[in-house]
Amino acid sequence: MTDGEKHEANRQRVRRFLIGPLQALGFRFKKGTPIEEERKRLAQIADDVGYLTDQNLDRLYLALRDKGEGSARCFWPARATIIAFAQAAQPRPIEDMPGLASWFASEAGRRAEEDGRLVAEYRFWTVKHRPPLNDRERDLIAKRARQWASEVDVARDRLRRDVPLRPGEEGMLHAYEIDEAAARELVRGSAGREDAA
């Protein structure tokens, strides 16, 4: 399947789980909106939320079904509203946003890795889509980084000693390793581009 085919298949999935059900409820555009403009807006919505899992598309449908605009509450909400609800249902991966991902490819990303804050920074950026803005947020990231590193060290030590993991430790370790690999890939992305230049 080509990238174009995958893209169109993803749009169809969004139409099936979100757009179609909202249209069945009565969501529509204002009278006089040209058909091509309607198609363009619906395609934008599909592209904006196509990263969501099927379950989270359903969650987005449930969140939006009473958010129609106008006195009859039947017009499509603003695109920004849909994006905000999608973000609440499932944060968009940083990898999908080169402008944000570039922070990890910078000196700041390498410094976060050296200081042991990389996973905590990655998780913060994934939820907030921005850097920490003040000392309180930076302190929170540092505290979480220390806590998570300690929890990971304990779990890995148990595994090395063939001691059974506690409930939840396996999931925590797996999630940490996935986020660590994704964040390191973003940091390494800069080295690959620099070497190619």
Coordinates of N, CA, C and O in Angstrom, one line a residue, residues 40 78 123 128:
K40 N -13.6 19.9 1.5 CA -12.3 20.3 2.0 C -12.2 20.3 3.5 O -11.2 19.8 4.1
A78 N -16.0 24.5 15.2 CA -14.8 25.0 14.6 C -13.7 23.9 14.6 O -13.6 23.1 15.5
R123 N 7.3 13.0 27.6 CA 5.9 12.9 28.1 C 5.3 14.2 28.3 O 4.1 14.4 28.0
K128 N 1.5 18.5 26.5 CA 1.3 19.9 26.4 C 1.6 20.5 25.1 O 1.2 21.6 24.8

